[in-house]
PDB file of C-alpha atoms and ligand atoms in Angstrom:
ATOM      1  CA  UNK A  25       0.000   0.000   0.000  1.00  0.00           C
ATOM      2  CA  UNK A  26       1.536   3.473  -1.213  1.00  0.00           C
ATOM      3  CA  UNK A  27       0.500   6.395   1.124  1.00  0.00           C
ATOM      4  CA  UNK A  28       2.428   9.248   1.370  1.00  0.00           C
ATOM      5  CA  UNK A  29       1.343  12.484   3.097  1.00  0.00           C
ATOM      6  CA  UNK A  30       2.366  15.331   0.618  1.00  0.00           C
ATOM      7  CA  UNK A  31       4.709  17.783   1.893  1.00  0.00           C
ATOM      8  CA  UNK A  32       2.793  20.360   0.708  1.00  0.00           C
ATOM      9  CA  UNK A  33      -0.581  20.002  -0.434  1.00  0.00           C
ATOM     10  CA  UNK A  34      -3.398  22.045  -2.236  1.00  0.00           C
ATOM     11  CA  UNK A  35      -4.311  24.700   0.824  1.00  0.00           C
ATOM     12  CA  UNK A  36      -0.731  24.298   2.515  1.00  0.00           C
ATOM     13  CA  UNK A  37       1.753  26.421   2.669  1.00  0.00           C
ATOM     14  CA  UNK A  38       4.949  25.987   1.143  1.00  0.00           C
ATOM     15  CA  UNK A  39       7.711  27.237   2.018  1.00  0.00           C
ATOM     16  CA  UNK A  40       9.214  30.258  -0.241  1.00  0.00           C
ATOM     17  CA  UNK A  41      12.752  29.064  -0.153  1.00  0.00           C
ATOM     18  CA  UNK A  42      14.110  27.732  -3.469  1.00  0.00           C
ATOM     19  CA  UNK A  43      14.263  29.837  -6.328  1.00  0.00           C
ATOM     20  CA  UNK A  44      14.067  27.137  -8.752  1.00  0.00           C
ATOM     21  CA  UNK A  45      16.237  28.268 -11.644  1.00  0.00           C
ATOM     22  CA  UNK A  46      17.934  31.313 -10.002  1.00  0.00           C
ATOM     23  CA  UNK A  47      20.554  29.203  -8.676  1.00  0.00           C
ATOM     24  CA  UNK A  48      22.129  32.133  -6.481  1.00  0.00           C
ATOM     25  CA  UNK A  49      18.909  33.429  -4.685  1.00  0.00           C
ATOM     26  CA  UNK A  50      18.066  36.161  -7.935  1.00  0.00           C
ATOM     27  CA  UNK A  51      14.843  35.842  -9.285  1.00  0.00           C
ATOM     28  CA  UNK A  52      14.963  34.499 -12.343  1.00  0.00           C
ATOM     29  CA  UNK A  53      12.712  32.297 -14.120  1.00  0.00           C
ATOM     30  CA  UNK A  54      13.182  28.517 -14.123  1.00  0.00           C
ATOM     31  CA  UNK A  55      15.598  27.384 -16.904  1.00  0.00           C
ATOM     32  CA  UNK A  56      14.879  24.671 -19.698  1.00  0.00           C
ATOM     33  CA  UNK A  57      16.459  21.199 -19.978  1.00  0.00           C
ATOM     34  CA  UNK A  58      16.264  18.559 -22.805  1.00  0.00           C
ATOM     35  CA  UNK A  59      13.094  16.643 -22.865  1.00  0.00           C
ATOM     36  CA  UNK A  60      14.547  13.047 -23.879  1.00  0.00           C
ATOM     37  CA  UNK A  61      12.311  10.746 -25.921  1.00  0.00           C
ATOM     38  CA  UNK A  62      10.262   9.416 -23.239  1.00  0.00           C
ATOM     39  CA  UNK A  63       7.656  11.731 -23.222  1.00  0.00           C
ATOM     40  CA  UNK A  64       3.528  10.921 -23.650  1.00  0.00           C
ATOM     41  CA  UNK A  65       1.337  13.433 -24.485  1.00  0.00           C
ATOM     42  CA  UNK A  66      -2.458  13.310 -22.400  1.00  0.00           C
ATOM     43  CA  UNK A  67      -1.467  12.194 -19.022  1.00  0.00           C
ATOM     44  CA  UNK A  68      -4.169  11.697 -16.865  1.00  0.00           C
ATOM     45  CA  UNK A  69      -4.956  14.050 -14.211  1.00  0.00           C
ATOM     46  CA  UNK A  70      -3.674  12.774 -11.455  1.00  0.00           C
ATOM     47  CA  UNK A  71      -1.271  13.213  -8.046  1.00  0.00           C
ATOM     48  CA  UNK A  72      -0.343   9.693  -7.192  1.00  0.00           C
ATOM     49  CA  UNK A  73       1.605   8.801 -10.506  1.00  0.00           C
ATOM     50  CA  UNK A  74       3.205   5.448  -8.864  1.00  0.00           C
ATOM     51  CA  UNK A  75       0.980   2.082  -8.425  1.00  0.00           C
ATOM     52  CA  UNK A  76       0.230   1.062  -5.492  1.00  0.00           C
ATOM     53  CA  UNK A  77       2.937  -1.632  -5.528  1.00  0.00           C
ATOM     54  CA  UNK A  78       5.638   0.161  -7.719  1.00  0.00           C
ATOM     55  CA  UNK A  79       9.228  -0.983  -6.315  1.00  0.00           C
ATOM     56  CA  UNK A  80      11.046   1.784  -5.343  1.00  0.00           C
ATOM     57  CA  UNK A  81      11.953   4.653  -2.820  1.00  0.00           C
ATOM     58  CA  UNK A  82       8.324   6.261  -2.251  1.00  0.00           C
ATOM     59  CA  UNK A  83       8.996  10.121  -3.443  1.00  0.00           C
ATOM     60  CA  UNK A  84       6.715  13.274  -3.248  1.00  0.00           C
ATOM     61  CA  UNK A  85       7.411  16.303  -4.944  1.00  0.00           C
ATOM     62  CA  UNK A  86       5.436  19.904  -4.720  1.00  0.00           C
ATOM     63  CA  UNK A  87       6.106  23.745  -4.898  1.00  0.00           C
ATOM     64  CA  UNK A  88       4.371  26.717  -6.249  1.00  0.00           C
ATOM     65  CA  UNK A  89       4.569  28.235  -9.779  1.00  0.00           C
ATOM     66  CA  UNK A  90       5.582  31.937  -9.525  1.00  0.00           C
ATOM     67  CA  UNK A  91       5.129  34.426 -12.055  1.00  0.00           C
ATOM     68  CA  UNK A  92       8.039  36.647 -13.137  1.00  0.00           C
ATOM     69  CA  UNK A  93       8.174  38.179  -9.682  1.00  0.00           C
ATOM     70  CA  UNK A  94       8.865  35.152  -8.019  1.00  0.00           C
ATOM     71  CA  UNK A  95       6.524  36.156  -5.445  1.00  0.00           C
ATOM     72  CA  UNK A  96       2.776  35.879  -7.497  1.00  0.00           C
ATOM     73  CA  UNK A  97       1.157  32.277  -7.442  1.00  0.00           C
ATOM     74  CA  UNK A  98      -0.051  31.077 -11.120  1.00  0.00           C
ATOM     75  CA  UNK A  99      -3.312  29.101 -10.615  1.00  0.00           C
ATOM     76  CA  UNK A 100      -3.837  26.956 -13.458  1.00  0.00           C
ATOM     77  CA  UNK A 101      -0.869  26.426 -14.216  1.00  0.00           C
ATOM     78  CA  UNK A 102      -0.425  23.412 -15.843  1.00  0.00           C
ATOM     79  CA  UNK A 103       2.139  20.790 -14.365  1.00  0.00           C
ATOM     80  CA  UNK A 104       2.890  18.091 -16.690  1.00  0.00           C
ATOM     81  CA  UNK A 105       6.039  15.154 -15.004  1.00  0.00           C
ATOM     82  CA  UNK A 106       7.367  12.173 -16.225  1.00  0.00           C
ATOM     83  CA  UNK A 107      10.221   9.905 -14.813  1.00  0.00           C
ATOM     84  CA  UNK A 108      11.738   6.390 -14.911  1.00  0.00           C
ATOM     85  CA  UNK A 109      10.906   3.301 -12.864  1.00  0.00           C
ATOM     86  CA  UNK A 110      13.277   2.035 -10.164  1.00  0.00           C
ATOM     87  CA  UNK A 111      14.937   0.208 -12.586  1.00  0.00           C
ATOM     88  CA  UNK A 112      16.312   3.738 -14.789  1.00  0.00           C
ATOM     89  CA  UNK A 113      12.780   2.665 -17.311  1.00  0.00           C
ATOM     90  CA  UNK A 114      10.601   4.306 -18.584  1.00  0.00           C
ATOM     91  CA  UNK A 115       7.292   2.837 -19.461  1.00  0.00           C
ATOM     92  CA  UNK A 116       7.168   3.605 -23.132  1.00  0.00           C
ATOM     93  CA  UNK A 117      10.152   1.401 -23.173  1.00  0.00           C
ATOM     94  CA  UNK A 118       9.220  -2.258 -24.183  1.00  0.00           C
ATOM     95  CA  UNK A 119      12.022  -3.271 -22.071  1.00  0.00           C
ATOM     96  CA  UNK A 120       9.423  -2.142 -19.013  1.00  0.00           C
ATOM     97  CA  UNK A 121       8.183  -3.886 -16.492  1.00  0.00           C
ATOM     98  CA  UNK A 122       6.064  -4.435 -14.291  1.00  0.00           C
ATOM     99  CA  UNK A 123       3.761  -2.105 -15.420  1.00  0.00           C
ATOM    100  CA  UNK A 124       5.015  -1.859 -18.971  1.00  0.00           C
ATOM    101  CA  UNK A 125       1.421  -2.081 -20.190  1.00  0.00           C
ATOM    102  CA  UNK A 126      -0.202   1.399 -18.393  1.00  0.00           C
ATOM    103  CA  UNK A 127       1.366   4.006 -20.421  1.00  0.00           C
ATOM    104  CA  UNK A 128       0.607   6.137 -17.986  1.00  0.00           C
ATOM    105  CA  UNK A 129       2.164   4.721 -14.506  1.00  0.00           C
ATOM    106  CA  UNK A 130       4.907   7.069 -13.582  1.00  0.00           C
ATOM    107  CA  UNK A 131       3.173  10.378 -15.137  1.00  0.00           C
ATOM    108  CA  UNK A 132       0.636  12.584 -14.618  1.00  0.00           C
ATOM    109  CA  UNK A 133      -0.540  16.091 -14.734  1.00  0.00           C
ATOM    110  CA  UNK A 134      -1.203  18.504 -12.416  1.00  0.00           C
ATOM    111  CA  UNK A 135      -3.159  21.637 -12.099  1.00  0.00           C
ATOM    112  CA  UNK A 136      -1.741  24.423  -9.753  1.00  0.00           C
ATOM    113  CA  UNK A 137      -4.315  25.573  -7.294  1.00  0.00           C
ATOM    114  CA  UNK A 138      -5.602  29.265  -6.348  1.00  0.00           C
ATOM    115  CA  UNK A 139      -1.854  29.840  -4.602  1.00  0.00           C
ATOM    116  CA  UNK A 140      -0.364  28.311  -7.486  1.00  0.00           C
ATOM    117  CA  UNK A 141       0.685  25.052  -5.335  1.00  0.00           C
ATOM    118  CA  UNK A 142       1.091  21.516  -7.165  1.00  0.00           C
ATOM    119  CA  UNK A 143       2.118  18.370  -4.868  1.00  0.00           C
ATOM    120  CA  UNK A 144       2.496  14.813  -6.457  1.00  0.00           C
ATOM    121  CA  UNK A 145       3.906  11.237  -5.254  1.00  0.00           C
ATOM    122  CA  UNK A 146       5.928   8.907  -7.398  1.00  0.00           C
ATOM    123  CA  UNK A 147       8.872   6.465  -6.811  1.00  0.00           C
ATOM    124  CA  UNK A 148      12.162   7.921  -7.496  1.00  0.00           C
ATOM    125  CA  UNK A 149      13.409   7.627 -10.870  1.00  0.00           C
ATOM    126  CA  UNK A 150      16.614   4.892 -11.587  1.00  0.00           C
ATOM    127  CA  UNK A 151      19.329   5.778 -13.401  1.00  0.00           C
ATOM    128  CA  UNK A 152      20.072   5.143 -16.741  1.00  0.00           C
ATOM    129  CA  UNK A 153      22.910   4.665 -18.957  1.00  0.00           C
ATOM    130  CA  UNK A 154      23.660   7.118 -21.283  1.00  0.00           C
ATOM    131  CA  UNK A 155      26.352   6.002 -23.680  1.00  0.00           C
ATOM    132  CA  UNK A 156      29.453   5.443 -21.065  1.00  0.00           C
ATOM    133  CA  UNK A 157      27.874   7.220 -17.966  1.00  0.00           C
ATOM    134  CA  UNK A 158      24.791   7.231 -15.927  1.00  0.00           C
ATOM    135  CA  UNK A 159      22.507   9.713 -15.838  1.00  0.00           C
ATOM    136  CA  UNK A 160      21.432  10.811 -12.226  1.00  0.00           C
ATOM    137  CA  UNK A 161      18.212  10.819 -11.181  1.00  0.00           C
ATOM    138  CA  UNK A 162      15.589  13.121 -12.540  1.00  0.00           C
ATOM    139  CA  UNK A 163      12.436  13.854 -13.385  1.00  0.00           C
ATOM    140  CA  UNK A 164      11.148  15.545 -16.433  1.00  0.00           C
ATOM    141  CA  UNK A 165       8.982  18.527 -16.124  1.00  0.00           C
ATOM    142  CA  UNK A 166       6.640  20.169 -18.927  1.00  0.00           C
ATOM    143  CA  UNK A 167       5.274  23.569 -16.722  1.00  0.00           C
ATOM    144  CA  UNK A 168       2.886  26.325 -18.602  1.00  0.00           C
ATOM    145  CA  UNK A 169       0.342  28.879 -17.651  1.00  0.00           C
ATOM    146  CA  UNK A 170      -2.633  28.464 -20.184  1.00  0.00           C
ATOM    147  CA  UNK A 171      -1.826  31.080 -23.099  1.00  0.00           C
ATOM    148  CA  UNK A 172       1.674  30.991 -22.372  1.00  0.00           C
ATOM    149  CA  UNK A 173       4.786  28.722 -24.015  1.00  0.00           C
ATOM    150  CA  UNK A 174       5.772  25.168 -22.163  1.00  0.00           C
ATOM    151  CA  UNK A 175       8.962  25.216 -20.276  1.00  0.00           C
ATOM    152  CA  UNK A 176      10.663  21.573 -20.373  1.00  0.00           C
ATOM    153  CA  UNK A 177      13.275  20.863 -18.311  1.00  0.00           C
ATOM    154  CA  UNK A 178      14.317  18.644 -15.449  1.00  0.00           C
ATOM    155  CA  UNK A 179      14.818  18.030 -11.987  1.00  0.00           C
ATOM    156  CA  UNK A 180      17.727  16.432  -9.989  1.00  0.00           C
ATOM    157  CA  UNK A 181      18.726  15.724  -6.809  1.00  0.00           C
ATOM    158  CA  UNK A 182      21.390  16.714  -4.321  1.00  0.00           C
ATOM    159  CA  UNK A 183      24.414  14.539  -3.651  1.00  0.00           C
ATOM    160  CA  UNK A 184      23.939  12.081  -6.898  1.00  0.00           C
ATOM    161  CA  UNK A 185      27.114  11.102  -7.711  1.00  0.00           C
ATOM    162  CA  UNK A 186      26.483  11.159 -10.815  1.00  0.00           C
ATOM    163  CA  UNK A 187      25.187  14.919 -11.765  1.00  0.00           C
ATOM    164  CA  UNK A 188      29.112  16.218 -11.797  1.00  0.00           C
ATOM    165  CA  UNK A 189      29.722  13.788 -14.970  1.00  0.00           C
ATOM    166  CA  UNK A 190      26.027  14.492 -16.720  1.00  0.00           C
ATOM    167  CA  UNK A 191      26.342  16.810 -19.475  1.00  0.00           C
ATOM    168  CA  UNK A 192      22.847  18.478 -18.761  1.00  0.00           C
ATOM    169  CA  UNK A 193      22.694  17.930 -14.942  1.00  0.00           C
ATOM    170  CA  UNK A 194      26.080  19.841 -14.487  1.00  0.00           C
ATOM    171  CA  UNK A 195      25.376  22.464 -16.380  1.00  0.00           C
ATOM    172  CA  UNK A 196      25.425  25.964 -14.869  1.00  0.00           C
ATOM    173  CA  UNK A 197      22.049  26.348 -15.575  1.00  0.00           C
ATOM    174  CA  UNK A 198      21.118  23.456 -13.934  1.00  0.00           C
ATOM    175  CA  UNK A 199      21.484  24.740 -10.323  1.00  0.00           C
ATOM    176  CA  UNK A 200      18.891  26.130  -9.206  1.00  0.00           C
ATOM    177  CA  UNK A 201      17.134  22.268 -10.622  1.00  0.00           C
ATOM    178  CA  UNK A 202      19.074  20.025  -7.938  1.00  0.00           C
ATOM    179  CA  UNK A 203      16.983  19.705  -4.956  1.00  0.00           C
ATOM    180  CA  UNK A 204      17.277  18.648  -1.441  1.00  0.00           C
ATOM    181  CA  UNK A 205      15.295  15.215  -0.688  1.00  0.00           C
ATOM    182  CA  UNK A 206      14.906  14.873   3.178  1.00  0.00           C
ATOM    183  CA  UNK A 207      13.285  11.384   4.684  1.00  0.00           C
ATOM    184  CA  UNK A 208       9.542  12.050   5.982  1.00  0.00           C
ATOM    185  CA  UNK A 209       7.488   9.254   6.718  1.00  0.00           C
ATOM    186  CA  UNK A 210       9.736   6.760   5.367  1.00  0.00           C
ATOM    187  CA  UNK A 211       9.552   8.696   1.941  1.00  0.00           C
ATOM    188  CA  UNK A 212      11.634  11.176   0.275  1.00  0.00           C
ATOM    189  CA  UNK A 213      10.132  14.762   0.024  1.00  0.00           C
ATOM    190  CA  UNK A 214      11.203  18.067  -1.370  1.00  0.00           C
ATOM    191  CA  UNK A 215      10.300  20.643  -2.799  1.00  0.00           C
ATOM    192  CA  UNK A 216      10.652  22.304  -6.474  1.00  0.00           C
ATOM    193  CA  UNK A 217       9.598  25.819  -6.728  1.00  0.00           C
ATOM    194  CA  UNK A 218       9.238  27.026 -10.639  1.00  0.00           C
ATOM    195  CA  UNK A 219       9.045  30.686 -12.050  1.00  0.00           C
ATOM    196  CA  UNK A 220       7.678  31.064 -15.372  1.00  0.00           C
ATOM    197  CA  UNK A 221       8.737  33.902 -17.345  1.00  0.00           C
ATOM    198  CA  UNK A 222       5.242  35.114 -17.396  1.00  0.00           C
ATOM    199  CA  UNK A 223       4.069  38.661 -15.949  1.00  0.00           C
ATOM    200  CA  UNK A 224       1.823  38.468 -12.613  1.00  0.00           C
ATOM    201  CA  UNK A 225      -1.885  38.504 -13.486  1.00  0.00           C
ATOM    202  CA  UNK A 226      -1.154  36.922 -16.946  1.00  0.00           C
ATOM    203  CA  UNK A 227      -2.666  33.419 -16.318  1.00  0.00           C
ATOM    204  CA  UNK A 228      -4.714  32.523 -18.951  1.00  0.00           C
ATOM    205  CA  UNK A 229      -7.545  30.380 -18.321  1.00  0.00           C
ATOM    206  CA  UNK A 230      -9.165  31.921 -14.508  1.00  0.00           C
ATOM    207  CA  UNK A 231      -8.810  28.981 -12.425  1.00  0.00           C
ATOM    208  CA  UNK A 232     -12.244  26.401 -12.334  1.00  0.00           C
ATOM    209  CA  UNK A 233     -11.911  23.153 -10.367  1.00  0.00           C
ATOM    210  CA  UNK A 234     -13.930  21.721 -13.056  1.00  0.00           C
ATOM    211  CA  UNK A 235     -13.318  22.886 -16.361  1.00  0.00           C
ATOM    212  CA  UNK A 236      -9.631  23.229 -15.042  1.00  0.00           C
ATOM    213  CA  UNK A 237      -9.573  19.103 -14.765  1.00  0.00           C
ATOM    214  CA  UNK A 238      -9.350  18.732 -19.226  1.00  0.00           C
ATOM    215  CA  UNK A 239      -6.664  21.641 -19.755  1.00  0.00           C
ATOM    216  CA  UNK A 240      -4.913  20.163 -22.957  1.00  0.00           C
ATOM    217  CA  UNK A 241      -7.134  16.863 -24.065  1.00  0.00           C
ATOM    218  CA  UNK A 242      -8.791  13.907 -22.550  1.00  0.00           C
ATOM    219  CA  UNK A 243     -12.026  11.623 -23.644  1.00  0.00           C
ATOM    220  CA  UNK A 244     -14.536   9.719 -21.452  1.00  0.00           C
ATOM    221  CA  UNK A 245     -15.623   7.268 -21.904  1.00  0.00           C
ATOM    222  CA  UNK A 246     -12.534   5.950 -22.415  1.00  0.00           C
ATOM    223  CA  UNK A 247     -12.550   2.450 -24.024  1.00  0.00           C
ATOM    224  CA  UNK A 248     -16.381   3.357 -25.221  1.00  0.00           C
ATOM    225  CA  UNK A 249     -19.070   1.948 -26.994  1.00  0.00           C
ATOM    226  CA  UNK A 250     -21.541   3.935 -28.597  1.00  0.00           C
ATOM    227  CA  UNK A 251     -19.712   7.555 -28.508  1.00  0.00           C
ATOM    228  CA  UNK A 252     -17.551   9.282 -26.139  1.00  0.00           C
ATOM    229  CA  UNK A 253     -16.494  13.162 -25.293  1.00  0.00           C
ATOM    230  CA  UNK A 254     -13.050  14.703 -26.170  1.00  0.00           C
ATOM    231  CA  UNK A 255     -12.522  17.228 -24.281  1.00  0.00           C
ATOM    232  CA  UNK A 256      -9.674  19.477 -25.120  1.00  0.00           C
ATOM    233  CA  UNK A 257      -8.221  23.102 -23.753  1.00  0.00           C
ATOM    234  CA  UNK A 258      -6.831  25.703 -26.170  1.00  0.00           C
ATOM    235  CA  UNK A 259      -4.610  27.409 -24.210  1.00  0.00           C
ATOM    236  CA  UNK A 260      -3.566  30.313 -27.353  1.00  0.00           C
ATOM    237  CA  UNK A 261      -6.240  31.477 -29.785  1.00  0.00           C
ATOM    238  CA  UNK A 262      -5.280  29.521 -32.948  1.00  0.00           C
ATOM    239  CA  UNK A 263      -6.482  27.239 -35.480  1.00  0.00           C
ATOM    240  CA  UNK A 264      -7.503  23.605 -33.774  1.00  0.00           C
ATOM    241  CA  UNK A 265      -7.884  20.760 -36.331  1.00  0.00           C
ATOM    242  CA  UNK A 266      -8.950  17.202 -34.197  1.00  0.00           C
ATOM    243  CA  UNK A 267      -9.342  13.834 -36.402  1.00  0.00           C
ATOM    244  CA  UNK A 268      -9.700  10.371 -35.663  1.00  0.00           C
ATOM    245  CA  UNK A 269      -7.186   8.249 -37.016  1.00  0.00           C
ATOM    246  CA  UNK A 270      -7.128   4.057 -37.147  1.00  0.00           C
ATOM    247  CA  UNK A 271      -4.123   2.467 -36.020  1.00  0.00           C
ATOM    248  CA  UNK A 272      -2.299   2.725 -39.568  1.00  0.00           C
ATOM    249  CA  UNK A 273      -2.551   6.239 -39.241  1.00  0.00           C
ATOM    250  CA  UNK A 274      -5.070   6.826 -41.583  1.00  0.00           C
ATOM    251  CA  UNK A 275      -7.505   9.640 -40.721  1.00  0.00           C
ATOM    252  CA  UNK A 276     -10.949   8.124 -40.730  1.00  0.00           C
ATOM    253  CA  UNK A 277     -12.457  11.295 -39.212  1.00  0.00           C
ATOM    254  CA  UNK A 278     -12.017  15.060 -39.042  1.00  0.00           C
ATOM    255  CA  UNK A 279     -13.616  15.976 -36.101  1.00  0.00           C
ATOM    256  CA  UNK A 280     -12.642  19.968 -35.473  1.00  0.00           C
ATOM    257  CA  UNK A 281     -11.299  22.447 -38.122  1.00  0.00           C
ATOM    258  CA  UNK A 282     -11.894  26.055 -37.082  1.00  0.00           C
ATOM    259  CA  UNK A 283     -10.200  28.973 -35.468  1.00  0.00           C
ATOM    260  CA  UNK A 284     -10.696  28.658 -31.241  1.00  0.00           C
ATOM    261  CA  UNK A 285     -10.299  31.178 -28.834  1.00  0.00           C
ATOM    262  CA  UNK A 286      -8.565  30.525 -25.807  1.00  0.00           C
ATOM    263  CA  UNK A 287     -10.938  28.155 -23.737  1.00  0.00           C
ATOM    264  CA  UNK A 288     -12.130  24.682 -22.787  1.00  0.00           C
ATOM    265  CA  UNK A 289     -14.076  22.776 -25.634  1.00  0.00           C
ATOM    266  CA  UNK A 290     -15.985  19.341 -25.656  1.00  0.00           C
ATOM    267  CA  UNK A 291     -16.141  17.409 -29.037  1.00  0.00           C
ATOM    268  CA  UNK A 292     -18.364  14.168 -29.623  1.00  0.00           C
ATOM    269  CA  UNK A 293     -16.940  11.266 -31.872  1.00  0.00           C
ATOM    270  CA  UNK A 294     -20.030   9.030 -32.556  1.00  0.00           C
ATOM    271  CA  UNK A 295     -17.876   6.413 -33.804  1.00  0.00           C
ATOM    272  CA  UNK A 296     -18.092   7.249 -37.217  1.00  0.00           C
ATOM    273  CA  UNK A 297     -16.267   8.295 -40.117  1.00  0.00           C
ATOM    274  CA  UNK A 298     -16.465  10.995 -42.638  1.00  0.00           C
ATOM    275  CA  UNK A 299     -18.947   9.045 -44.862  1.00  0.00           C
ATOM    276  CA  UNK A 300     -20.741   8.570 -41.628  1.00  0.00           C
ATOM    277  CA  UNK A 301     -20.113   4.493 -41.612  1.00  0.00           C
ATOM    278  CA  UNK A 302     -19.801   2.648 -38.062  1.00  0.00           C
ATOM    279  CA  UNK A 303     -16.091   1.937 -37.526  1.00  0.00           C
ATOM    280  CA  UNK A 304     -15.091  -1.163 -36.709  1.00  0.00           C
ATOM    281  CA  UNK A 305     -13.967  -1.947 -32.962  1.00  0.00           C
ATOM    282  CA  UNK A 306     -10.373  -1.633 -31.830  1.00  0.00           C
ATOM    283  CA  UNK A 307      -7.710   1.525 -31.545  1.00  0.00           C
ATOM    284  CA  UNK A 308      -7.593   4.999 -32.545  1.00  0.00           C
ATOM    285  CA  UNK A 309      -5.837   7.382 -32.090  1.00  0.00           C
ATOM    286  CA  UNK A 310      -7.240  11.371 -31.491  1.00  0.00           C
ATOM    287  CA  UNK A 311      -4.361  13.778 -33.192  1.00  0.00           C
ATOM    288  CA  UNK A 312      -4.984  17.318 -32.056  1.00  0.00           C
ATOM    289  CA  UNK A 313      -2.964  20.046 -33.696  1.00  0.00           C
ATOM    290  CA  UNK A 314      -2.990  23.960 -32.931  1.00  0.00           C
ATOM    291  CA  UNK A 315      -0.264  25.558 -34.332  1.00  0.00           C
ATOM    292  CA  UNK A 316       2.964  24.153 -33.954  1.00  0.00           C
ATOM    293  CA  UNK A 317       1.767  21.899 -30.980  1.00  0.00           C
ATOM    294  CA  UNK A 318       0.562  18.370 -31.445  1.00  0.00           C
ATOM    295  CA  UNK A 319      -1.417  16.266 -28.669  1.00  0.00           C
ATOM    296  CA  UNK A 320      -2.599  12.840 -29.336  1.00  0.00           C
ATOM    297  CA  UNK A 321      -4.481  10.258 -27.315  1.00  0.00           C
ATOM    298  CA  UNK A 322      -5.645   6.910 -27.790  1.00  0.00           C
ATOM    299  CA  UNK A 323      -9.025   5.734 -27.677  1.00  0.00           C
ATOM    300  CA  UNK A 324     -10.408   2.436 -27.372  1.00  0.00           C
ATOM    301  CA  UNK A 325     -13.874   1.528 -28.909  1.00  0.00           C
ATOM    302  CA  UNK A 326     -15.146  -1.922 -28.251  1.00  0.00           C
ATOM    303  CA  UNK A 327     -18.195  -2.679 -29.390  1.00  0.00           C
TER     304      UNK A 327
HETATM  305 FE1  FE2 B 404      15.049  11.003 -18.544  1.00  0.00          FE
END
């Protein structure tokens, strides 16, 4: 049984110590790392990203998204993290296991409250090899404010032996990224405060528990029968184009094509395609594309 007590929860206070980013106490927003291969687009909402029975050190992780002032909460921000198994894995590696088969253990998004607070539990990552050298431990971080560009980058913990001989992990830039994990509860907490270069009072979307839970695209039912609801956040005003496409790739349905103002939208697929046939049962995939950014999902329609 996985239960970990959040160092700092929605409602709790958090302590306004680390900078993230700055490094040497300046305010400065948080800076960008690579984002690796292992990324998944449509995480669930969710704060417990580890399985009940994951193996591995039990790790929780929260902090507050600052504006530009490093002193102004974000709500709404949106709080996207990824990492490896205990084993240096991650699960959209077929090498994976146990849990090789939920392509969404180990990730999850997160929605920053009204004081701009996000708080998660996970195991912490393994390392990997990378060519000759491990890379430390880390997680992968995709932070934005709804109308406002995605900072990736990654987080890393104090006294890994390995972060001196990691390219990206040593950097500079990466200081103000390499946290302090202290023991609490028998699990490792600690806390990762991120400024976004955004200016206070410039958060997009106002902050709704409800419409707030969809920000970037999700579909219930979800396998379906009969029809289901995408529903999908457009977080800059732009052209959205949605279509339904069968496992080959081919687009069986175009769903959305028109210009969208910043917002959260519902879309019914009836399970049909253009000619307005019944598809057959099995996998599809929902490929969402505004601008430059592309966000796909899978759904599952059994019949
Ligand atoms: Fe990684």
């Amino acid at each position: 049984m996985r239960t970990i007590a959040l160092a700092a929860g929605f409602g709790v206070l958090v302590p306004r110590v680390l900078r993230a980013g700055s490094g040497s106490g300046a305010c400065a927003p948080t800076t960008p790392d690579i984002e690796g291969p292992f990324y998944l687009g449509g995480s669930p909402f969710q704060v417990a990203l580890a399985k009940q029975d994951e193996p591995g050190e039990s790790l929780s992780i929260s902090g507050i998204v600052y504006a530009n002032d490093c002193t102004t909460p974000i709500a709404g921000a949106v709080v996207d993290v990824w990492g490896a198994n205990n084993d240096g894995c991650y699960n959209n590696n077929n090498e994976c296991s146990p849990h090789g088969d939920d392509r969404f253990n180990l990730r999850g998004r997160m929605l920053t409250n009204q004081q701009g607070a996000y708080a998660f539990s996970s195991v912490k990552p393994g390392r990997y090899l990378n060519g000759a050298t491990y890379r430390p431990s880390h997680l992968h971080f995709k932070i934005n404010a709804p109308g406002h560009p995605i900072v990736t980058t990654q987080l890393y913990f104090e006294g890994d032996p390995y972060i001196p001989v990691d390219q990206w992990a040593s950097d500079p830039a990466s200081a103000g990224r390499i946290i302090p994990l202290t023991a609490n509860n028998g699990a490792l907490a600690g806390v990762f405060n991120i400024t976004l270069d955004v200016p206070p009072g410039e958060s997009g979307i106002p902050y709704n528990q409800d419409a707030a839970r969809a920000l970037t695209m999700q579909c219930s039912p979800n396998p379906f029968r009969g029809d289901t609801v995408i529903t999908y956040a457009v977080q800059t005003a732009d052209r959205v184009d949605i279509g339904i496409h069968d496992i080959t790739g081919r687009r069986v349905r175009a769903l959305v094509s028109s210009v969208h103002g910043i917002g959260i939208y519902n879309e019914r697929w009836d399970a049909r395609d253009d000619a307005g046939r019944q598809v057959p049962s099995g996998i599809y995939i929902c490929r969402l594309q505004s601008g430059s950014c592309v966000e796909t999902m899978q759904i599952v329609l059994a019949k």
